[in-house]
Coordinates of C-alpha atoms in Angstrom, one line a residue:
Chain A
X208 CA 55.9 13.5 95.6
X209 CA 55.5 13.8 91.6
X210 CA 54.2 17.3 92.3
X211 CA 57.2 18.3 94.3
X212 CA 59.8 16.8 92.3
X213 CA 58.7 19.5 89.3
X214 CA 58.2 22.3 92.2
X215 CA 62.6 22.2 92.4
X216 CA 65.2 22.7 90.0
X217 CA 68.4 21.0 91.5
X218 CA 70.5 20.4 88.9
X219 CA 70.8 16.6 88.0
X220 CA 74.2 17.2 87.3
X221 CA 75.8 14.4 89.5
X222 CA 78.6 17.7 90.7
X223 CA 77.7 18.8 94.2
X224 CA 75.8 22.3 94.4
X225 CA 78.9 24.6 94.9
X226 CA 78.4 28.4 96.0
X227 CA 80.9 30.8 96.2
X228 CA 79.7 32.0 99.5
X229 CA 81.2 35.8 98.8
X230 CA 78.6 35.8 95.8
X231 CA 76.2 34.6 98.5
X232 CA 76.9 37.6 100.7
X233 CA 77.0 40.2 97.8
X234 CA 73.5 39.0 97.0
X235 CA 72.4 39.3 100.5
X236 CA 73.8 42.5 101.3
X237 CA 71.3 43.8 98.3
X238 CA 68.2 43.4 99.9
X239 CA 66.8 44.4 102.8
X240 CA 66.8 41.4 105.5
X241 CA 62.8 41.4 105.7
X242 CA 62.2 41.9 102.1
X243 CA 64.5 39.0 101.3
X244 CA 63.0 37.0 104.3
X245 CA 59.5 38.1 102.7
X246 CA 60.8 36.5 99.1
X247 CA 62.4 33.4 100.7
X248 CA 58.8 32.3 102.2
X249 CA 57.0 33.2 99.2
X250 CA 59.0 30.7 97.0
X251 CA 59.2 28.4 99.4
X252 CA 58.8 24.7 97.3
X253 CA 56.2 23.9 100.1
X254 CA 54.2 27.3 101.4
X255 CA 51.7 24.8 102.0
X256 CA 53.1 23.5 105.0
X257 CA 52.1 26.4 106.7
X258 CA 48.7 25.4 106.9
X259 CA 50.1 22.3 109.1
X260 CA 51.7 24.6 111.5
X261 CA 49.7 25.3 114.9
X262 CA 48.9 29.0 115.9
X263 CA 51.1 28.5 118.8
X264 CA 54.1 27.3 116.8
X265 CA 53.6 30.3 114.2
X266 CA 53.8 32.6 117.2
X267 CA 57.0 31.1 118.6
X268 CA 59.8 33.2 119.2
X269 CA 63.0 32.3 117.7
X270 CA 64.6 29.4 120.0
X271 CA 67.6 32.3 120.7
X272 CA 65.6 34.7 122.1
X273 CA 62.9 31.7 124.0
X274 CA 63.4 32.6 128.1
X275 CA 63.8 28.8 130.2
X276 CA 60.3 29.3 131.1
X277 CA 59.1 29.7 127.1
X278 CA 61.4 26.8 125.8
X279 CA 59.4 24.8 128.6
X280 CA 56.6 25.5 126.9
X281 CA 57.4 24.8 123.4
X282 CA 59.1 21.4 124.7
X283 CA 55.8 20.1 125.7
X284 CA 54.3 21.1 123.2
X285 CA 56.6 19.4 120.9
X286 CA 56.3 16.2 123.1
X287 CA 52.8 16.5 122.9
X288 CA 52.1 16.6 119.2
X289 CA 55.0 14.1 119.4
X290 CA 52.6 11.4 121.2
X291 CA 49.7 12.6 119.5
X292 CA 51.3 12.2 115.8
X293 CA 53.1 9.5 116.2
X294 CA 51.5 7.7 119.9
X295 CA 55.5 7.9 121.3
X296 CA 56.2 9.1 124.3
X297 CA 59.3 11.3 124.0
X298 CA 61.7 13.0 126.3
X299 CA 63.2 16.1 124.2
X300 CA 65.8 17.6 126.2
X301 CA 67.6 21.4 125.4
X302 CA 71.0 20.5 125.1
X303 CA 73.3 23.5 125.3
X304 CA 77.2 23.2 124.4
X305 CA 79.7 22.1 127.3
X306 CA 81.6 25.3 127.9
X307 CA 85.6 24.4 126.6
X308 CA 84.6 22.3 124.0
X309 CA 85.0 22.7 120.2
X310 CA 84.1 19.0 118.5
X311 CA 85.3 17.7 115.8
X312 CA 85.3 14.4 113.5
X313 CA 88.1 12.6 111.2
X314 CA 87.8 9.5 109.2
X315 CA 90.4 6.8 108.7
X316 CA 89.7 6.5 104.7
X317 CA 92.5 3.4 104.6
X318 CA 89.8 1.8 107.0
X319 CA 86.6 2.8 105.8
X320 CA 84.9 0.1 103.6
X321 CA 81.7 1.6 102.6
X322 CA 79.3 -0.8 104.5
X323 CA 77.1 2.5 105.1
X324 CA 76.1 1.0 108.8
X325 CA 76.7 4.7 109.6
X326 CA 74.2 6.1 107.3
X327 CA 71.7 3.6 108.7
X328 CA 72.6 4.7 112.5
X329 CA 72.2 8.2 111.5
X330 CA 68.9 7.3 110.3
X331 CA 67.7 5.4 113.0
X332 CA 68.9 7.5 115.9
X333 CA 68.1 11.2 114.3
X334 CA 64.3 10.0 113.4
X335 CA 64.3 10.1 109.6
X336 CA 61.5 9.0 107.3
X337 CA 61.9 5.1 107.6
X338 CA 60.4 4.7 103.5
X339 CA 62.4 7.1 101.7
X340 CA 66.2 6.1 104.6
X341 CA 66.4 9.5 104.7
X342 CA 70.3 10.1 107.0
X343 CA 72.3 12.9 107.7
X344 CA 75.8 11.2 105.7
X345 CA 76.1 9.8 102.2
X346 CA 78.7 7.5 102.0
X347 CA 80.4 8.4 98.0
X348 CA 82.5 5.6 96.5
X349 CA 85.5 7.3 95.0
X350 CA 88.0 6.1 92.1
X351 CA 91.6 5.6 94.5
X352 CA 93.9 8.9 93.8
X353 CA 91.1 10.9 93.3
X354 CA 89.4 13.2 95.4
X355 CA 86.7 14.8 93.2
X356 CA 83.4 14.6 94.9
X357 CA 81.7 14.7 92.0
X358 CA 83.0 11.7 90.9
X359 CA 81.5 9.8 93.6
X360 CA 79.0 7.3 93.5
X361 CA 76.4 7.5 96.5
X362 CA 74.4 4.9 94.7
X363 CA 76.7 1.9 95.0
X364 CA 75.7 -1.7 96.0
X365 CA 76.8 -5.4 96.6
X366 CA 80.1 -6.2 98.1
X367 CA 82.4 -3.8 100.0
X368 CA 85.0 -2.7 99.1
X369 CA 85.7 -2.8 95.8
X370 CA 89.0 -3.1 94.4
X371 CA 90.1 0.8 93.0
X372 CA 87.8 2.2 95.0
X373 CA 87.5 4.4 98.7
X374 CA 84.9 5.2 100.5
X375 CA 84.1 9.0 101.3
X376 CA 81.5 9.4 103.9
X377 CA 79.8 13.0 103.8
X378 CA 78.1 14.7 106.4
X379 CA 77.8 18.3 107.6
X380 CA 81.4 19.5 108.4
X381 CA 80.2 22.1 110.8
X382 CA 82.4 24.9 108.9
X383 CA 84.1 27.2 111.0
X384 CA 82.9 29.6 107.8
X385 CA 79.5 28.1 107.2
X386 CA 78.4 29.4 103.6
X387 CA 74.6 28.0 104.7
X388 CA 74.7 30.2 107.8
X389 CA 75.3 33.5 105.9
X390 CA 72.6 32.6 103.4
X391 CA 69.9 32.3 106.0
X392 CA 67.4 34.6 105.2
X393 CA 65.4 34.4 108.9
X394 CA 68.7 33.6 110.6
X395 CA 67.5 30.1 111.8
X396 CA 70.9 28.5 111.5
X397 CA 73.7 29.6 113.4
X398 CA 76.9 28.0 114.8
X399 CA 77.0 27.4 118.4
X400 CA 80.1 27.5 121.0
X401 CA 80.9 24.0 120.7
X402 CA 81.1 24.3 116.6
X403 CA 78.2 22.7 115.9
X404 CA 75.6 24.5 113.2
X405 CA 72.2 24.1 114.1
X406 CA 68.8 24.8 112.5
X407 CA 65.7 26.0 114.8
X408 CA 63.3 24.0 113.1
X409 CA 60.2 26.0 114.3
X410 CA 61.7 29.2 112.8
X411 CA 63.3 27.6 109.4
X412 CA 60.8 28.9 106.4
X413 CA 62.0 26.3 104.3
X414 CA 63.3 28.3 101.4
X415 CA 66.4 26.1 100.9
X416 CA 69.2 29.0 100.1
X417 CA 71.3 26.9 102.7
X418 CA 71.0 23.8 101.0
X419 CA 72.2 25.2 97.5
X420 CA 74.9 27.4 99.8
X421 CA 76.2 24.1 101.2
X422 CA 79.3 22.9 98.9
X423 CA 78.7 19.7 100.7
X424 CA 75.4 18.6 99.8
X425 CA 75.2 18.4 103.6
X426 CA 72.0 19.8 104.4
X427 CA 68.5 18.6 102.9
X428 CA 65.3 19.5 102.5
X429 CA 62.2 17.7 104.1
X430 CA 59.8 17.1 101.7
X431 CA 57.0 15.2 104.1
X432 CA 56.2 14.7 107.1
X433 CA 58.4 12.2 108.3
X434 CA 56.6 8.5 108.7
X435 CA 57.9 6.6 111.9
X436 CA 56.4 3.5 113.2
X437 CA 56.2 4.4 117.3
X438 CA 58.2 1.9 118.3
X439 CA 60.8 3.0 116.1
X440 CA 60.9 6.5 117.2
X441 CA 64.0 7.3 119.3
X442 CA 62.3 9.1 122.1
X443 CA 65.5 10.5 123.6
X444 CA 65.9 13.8 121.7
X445 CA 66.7 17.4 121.9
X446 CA 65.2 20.4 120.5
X447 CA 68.1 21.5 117.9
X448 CA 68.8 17.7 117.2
X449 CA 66.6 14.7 116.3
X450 CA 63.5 15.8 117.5
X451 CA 60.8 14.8 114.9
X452 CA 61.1 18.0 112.2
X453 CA 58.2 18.8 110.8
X454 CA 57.2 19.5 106.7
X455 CA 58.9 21.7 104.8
X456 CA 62.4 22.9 107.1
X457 CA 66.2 22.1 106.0
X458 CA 67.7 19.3 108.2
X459 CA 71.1 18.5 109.0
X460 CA 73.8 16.6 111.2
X461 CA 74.8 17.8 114.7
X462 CA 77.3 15.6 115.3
X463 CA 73.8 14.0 117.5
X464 CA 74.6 17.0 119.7
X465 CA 71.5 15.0 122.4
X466 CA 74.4 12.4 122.4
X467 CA 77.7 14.6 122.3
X468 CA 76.6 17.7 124.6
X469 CA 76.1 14.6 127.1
X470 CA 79.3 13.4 126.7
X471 CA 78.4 10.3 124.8
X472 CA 79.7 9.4 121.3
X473 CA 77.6 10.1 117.8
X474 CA 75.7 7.0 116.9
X475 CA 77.5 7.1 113.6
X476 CA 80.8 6.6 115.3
X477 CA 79.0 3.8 117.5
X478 CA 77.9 1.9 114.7
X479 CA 80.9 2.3 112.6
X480 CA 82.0 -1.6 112.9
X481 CA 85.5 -0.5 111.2
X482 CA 86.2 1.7 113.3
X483 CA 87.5 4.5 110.8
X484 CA 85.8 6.9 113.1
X485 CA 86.8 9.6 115.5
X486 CA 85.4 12.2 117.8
X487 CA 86.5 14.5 119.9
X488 CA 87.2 18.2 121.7
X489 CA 89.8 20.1 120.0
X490 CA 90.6 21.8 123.0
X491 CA 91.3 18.7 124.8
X492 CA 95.1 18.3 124.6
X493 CA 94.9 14.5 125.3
X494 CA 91.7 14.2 123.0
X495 CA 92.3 10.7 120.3
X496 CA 91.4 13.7 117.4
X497 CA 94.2 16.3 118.6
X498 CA 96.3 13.3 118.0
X499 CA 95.4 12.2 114.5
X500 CA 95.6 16.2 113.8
X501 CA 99.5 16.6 115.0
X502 CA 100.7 13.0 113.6
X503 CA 98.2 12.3 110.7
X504 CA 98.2 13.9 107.0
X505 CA 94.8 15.3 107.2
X506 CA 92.3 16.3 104.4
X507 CA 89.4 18.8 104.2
X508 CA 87.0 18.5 101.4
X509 CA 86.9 21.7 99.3
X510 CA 89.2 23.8 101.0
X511 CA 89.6 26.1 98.2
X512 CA 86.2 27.4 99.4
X513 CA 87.6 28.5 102.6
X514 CA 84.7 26.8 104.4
X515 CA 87.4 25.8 107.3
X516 CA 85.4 22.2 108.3
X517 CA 85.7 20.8 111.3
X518 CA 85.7 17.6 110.1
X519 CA 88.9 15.6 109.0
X520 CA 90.0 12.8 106.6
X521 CA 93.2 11.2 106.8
X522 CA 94.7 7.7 105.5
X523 CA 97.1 5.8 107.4
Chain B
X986 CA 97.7 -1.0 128.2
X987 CA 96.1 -0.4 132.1
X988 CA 93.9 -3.4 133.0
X989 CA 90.3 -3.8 131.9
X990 CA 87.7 -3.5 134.3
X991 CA 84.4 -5.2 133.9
X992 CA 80.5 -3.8 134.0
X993 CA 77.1 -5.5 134.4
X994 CA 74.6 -4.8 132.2
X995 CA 72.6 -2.6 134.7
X996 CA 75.3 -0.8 134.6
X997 CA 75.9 -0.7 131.1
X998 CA 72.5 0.8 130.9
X999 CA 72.9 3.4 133.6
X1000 CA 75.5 5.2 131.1
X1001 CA 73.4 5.2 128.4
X1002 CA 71.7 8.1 130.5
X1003 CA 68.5 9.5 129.0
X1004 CA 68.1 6.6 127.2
X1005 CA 64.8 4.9 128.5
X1006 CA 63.5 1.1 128.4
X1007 CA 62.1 1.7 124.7
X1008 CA 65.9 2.0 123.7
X1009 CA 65.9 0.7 119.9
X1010 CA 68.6 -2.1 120.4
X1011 CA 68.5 -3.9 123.4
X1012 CA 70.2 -7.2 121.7
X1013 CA 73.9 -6.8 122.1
X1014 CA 74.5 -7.2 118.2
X1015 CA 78.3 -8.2 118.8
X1016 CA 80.2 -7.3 115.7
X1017 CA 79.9 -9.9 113.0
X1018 CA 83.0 -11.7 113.9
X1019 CA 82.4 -14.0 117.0
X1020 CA 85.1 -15.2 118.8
X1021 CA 85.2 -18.4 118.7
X1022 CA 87.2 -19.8 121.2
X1023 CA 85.2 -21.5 123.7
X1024 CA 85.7 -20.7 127.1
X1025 CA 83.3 -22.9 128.8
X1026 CA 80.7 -22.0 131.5
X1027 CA 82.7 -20.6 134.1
X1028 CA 85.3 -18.8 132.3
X1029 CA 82.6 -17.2 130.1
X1030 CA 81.1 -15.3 133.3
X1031 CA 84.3 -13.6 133.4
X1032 CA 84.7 -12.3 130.2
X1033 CA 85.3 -8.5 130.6
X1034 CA 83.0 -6.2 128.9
X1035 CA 82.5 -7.3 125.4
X1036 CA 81.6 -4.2 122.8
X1037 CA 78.1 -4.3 121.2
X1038 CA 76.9 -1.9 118.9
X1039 CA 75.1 0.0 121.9
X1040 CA 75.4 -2.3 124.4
X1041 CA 77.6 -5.2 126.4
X1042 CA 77.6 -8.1 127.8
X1043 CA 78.6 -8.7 131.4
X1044 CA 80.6 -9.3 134.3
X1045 CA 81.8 -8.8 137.9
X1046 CA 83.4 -6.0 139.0
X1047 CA 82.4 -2.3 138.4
X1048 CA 83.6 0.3 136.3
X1049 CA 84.4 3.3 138.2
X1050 CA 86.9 6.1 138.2
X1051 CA 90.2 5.4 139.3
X1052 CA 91.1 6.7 143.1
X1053 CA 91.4 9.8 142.8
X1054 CA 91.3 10.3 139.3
X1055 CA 88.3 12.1 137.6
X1056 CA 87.9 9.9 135.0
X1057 CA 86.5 6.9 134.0
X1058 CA 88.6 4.3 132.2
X1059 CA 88.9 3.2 128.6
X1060 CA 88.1 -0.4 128.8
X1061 CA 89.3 -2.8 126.1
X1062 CA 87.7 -5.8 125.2
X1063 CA 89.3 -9.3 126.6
X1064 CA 89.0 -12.9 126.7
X1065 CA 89.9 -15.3 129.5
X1066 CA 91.8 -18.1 129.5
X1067 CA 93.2 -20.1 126.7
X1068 CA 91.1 -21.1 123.3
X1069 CA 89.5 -24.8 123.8
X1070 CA 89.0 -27.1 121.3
X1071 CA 85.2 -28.2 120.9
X1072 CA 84.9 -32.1 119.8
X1073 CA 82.4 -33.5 117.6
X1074 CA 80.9 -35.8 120.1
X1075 CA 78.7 -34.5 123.4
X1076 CA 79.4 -37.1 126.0
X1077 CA 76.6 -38.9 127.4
X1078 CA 74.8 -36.2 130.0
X1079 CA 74.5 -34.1 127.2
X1080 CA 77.5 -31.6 128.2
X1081 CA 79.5 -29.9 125.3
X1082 CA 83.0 -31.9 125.0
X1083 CA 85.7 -29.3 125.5
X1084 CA 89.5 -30.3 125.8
X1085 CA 92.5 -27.8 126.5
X1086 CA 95.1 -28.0 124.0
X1087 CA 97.4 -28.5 126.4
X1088 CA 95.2 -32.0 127.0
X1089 CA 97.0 -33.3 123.7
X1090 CA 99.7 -31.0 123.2
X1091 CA 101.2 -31.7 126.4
X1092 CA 102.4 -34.7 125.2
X1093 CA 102.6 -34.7 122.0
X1094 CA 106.1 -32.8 120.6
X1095 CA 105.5 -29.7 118.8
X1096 CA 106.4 -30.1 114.9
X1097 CA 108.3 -27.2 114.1
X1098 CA 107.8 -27.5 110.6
X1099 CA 104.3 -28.1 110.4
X1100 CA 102.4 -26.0 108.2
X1101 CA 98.6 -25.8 107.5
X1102 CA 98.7 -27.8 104.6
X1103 CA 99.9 -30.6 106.8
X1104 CA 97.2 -30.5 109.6
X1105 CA 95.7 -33.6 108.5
X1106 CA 95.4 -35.8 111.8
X1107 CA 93.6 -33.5 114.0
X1108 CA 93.2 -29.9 113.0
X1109 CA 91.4 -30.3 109.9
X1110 CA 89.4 -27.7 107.7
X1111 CA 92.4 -25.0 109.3
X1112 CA 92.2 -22.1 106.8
X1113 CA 95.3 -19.9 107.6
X1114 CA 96.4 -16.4 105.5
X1115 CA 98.5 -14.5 108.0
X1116 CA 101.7 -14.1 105.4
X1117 CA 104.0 -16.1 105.8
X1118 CA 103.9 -16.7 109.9
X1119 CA 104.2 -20.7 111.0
X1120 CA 101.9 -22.0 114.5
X1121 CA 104.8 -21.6 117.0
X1122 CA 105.7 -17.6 115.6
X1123 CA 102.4 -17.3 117.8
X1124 CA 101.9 -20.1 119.7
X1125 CA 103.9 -21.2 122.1
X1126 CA 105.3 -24.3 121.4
X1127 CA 106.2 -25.9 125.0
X1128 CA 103.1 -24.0 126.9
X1129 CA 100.3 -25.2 124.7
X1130 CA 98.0 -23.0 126.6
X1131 CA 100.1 -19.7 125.9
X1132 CA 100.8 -17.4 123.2
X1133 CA 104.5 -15.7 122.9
X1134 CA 106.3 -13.0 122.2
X1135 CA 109.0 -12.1 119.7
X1136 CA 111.5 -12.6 122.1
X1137 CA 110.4 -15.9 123.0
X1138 CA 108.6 -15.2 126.9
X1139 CA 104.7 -16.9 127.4
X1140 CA 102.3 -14.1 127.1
X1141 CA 98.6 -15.3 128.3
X1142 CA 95.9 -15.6 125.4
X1143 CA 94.2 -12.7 127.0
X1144 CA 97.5 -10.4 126.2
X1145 CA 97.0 -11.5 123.0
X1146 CA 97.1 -7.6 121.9
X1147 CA 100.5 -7.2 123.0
X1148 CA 101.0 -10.0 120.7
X1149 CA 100.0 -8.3 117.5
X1150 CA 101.4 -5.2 118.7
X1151 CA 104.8 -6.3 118.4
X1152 CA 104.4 -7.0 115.1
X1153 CA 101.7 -4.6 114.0
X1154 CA 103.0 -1.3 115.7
X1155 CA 101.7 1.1 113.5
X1156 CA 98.3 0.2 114.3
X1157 CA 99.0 -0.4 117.7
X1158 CA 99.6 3.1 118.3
X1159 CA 96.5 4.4 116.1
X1160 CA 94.8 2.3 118.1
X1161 CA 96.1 3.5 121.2
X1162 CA 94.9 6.7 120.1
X1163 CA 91.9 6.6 118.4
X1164 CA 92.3 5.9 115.0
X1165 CA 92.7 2.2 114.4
X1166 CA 89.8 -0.1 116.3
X1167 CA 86.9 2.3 117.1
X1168 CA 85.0 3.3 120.5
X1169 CA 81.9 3.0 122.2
X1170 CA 80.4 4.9 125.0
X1171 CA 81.8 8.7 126.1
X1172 CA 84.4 10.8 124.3
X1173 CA 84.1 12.5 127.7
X1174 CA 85.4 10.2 130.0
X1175 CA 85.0 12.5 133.2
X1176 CA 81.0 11.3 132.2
X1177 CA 81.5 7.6 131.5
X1178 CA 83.2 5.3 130.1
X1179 CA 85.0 4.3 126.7
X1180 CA 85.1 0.7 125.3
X1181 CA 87.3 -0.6 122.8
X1182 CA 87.3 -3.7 120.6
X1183 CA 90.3 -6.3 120.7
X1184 CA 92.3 -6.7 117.6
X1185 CA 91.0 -10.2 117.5
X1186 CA 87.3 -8.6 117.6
X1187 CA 87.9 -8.1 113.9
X1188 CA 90.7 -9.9 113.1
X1189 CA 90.9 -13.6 113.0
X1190 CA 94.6 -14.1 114.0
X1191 CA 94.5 -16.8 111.5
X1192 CA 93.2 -15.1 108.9
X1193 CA 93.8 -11.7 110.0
X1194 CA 92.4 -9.4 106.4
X1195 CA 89.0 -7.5 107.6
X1196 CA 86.2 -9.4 105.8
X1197 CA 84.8 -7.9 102.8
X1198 CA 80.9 -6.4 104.0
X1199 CA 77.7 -6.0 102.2
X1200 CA 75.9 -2.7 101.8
X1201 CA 72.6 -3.2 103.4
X1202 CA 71.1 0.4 103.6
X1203 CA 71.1 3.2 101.2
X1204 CA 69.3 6.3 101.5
X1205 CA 66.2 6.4 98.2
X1206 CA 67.6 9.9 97.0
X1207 CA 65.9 9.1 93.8
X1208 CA 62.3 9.9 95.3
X1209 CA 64.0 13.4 96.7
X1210 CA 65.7 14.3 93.7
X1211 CA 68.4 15.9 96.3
X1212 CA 71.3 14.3 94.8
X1213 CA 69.9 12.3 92.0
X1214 CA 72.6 11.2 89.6
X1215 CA 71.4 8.8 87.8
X1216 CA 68.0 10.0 85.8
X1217 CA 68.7 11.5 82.7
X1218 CA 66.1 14.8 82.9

């Protein structure tokens, strides 16, 4: 841990990484894809991992280009090491978007009170490292009137809420422009039909240009082998969701696309005991989030950036 | 509001499709305000689908889709029959004591006037902080087992949301839609069902203001150095 904390420069600076994703692309554009891809791995904070990674999963093809017959394969291998690793037998499933639907998420900020059961959800349901609580959202406490995310406090405690103050929950906003996307090196992120951005966690080299790309602090890198006691481990997962990830890739939010692509709910909305959540397909006319998005005042963090996030804030 | 239908908890756990017996939560952790009117034995069975973070708790009849409509339904949360008033003493054979309040009320004339401050004979230990409502702007003051409108007509305790609505309609209709009261189950309701919470799931009608919450779970960011704002290197 002490090693890799020196191994990475993010800046302390409690200001969210920002990246002007034009500059991104300008940098990209200079290299040649392979030579870049070459560099990426080469600095990557934990090359080591590599040594963990089977023959067979070095040899995977990307998940895009895996026929039905391959992603069989890799499934139970995945399963496998799954119940070997961690003695849990899981079911990972290869969830593909339901054709019509575009999702996407608002947050009632009048309701929101920062009790951060979402951020425990997230980590429960998506398999996270159970010492370190690793989850997809960080729930900032904000000074009322302002939206500065920098200003937030992720670190808050006690009582909730606290006179002044709002609670921002952040997760990834599945940008219709996803800054991370065009940084990938190895392309193994990539937005699907349904909106959601997704990581192929066997191809991801770990280099972490997505993560400093991300204005939202959305996307994070993971540093071990996550430690789950069996019984804890959810064992109903899907490939480009909460399957276990191994050392050393970027994670992110789906919007628990094993939940959503099933027509179920995200376990953070579930959880939310508010109820300032809401999820839904866009396209859906009669959907509860076309609604708040024709009668509500809604917000999107850092539009300036031209990110275009599908996900919402609104007060009442 | 279309009329709840209820689900056993097989079926409860049919819809959580995929999900298998090692599913993480199988206590129904009921949101942290209970309800505590007190139904008794019999009425309890009936109780409609109650919300749980993940799961519910049962009754009779099941949910399916309408006749021929391809969806399920959006089922709200409701309670049956009128609020009892639990007494101190259990009678002899051990049974819980449990009068209506029509059992006193009945006879006894409504006080108009009464305020909370004032329930000292019976009713004692009654907080009350719903602004600056009296009893009988709720309760119905000659049907002591009935709630009522603003225009005066009963409405049963288990209407009790068109109740609030009347006075509340701004959150009636984000609720309708969404955005006031939170789900559970499918966005998708051609897959499954949605359930909702009652108003009085997280508002005590007496003291109505959501109760403040304690942070229990924070992410140790400190060890990942991903968003570290408070060391000073």
């Amino acid at each position: 841990m002490a090693n890799s904390n020196s191994a990475q420069n993010t800046p302390a600076s409690p200001e969210l990484p920002v990246v002007n994703p034009t500059r991104r692309k300008a940098v990209k554009a200079g290299f040649a894809t392979l030579g870049l891809a070459a560099f990426a791995a080469a600095i990557s904070p934990l090359r080591s991992a590599a040594k963990q990674t089977s023959a067979q999963a070095f040899f995977q093809n990307h998940y895009r280009e895996l026929s039905a017959e391959d992603k069989r394969k890799v499934i139970a291998r995945l399963e496998a090491e799954t119940k070997e690793k961690y003695g849990a037998e899981v079911h990972i499933a290869d969830d593909r978007p339901i054709p019509g639907t575009k999702f996407v998420y608002a947050i009632n900020l009048s309701v929101c009170n920062g009790n951060g059961n979402c951020v425990k959800a997230c980590h429960e349901e998506n398999n996270h490292d159970r010492a370190t609580h690793q989850s997809y959202i960080r729930v900032l406490e904000m000074d009322k009137g302002s939206m500065e995310l920098g200003n937030g406090d992720s670190e808050y405690q006690g009582v909730v809420p606290k006179d002044g103050k709002f609670y921002l929950p952040v997760q990834c906003q599945q940008c219709d422009e996803p800054p991370c996307v065009d940084v990938c090196p190895v392309k193994a992120t990539w937005k699907e039909e349904d909106g959601i951005v997704v990581i192929d966690y066997n191809w991801c080299i770990g280099c972490r240009y997505c993560e400093a790309a991300c204005p939202y602090h959305a996307r994070r890198f993971n540093w071990k082998q996550p430690e789950i006691p069996a019984e804890e481990v959810n064992p109903d997962q899907s490939y480009l969701s909460n399957r276990i990830r191994p050392a050393g890739v970027v994670e992110k939010c789906t919007y628990c696309l094993h939940r959503t692509r099933r027509g179920k709910l995200p376990a953070c909305l579930e959880a939310c005991p508010t109820g300032a959540r809401v999820f839904g397909n866009i396209l859906d006319p009669e959907s509860n989030i076309r609604w708040i998005l024709e009668n509500k005042r809604v917000y999107v963090l850092k539009e300036e950036l031209g990110t275009k996030p599908a996900f919402f804030y609104y007060f009442d | 509001m279309s009329d709840p239908e209820s689900v056993t908890p097989d079926q409860a756990a049919a819809w959580d499709q995929g999900s298998t017996e090692a599913e993480s939560n199988p206590e129904p952790e009921l949101f942290f305000v209970s309800h505590e009117s007190d139904q008794g034995e019999q009425a309890s069975s009936e109780r409609s689908v109650s919300i749980a973070k993940g799961s519910r708790i049962a009754s009779a009849v099941p949910i399916q889709k309408a006749p021929g409509s391809d969806r399920y339904p959006v089922v709200i949360q409701r309670y049956e029959g009128a609020p009892m008033i639990r007494l101190q003493a259990d009678d002899p054979l051990q049974r819980q004591g449990q009068v209506a309040c029509s059992t006193c009320h009945s006879v006894r004339k409504p006080n108009l006037k009464n305020t909370v401050a004032q329930l000292d004979q019976f009713h004692q230990g009654f907080s009350f902080a719903h602004g600056q409502l009296t009893c009988y702007a709720c309760h119905k003051a000659q049907q002591p087992d009935a709630l009522r409108l603003a225009d005066g007509q009963p409405v049963a305790y288990r209407e009790v949301m068109s109740m609030c609505s009347q006075c509340h309609s701004q959150q009636a209709i984000a609720y309708q839609h969404g955005a006031h009261g939170g789900m559970n189950g499918f966005w998708d309701l051609s897959r499954g069902p949605q359930f909702k919470n009652n108003c009085v799931d997280c508002h005590d009608p007496h003291v109505p203001k959501y109760p403040s919450m304690k942070v229990q779970f924070k992410p140790h960011d400190r060890f990942l150095q991903t968003n570290d704002q408070s060391s000073d290197h």
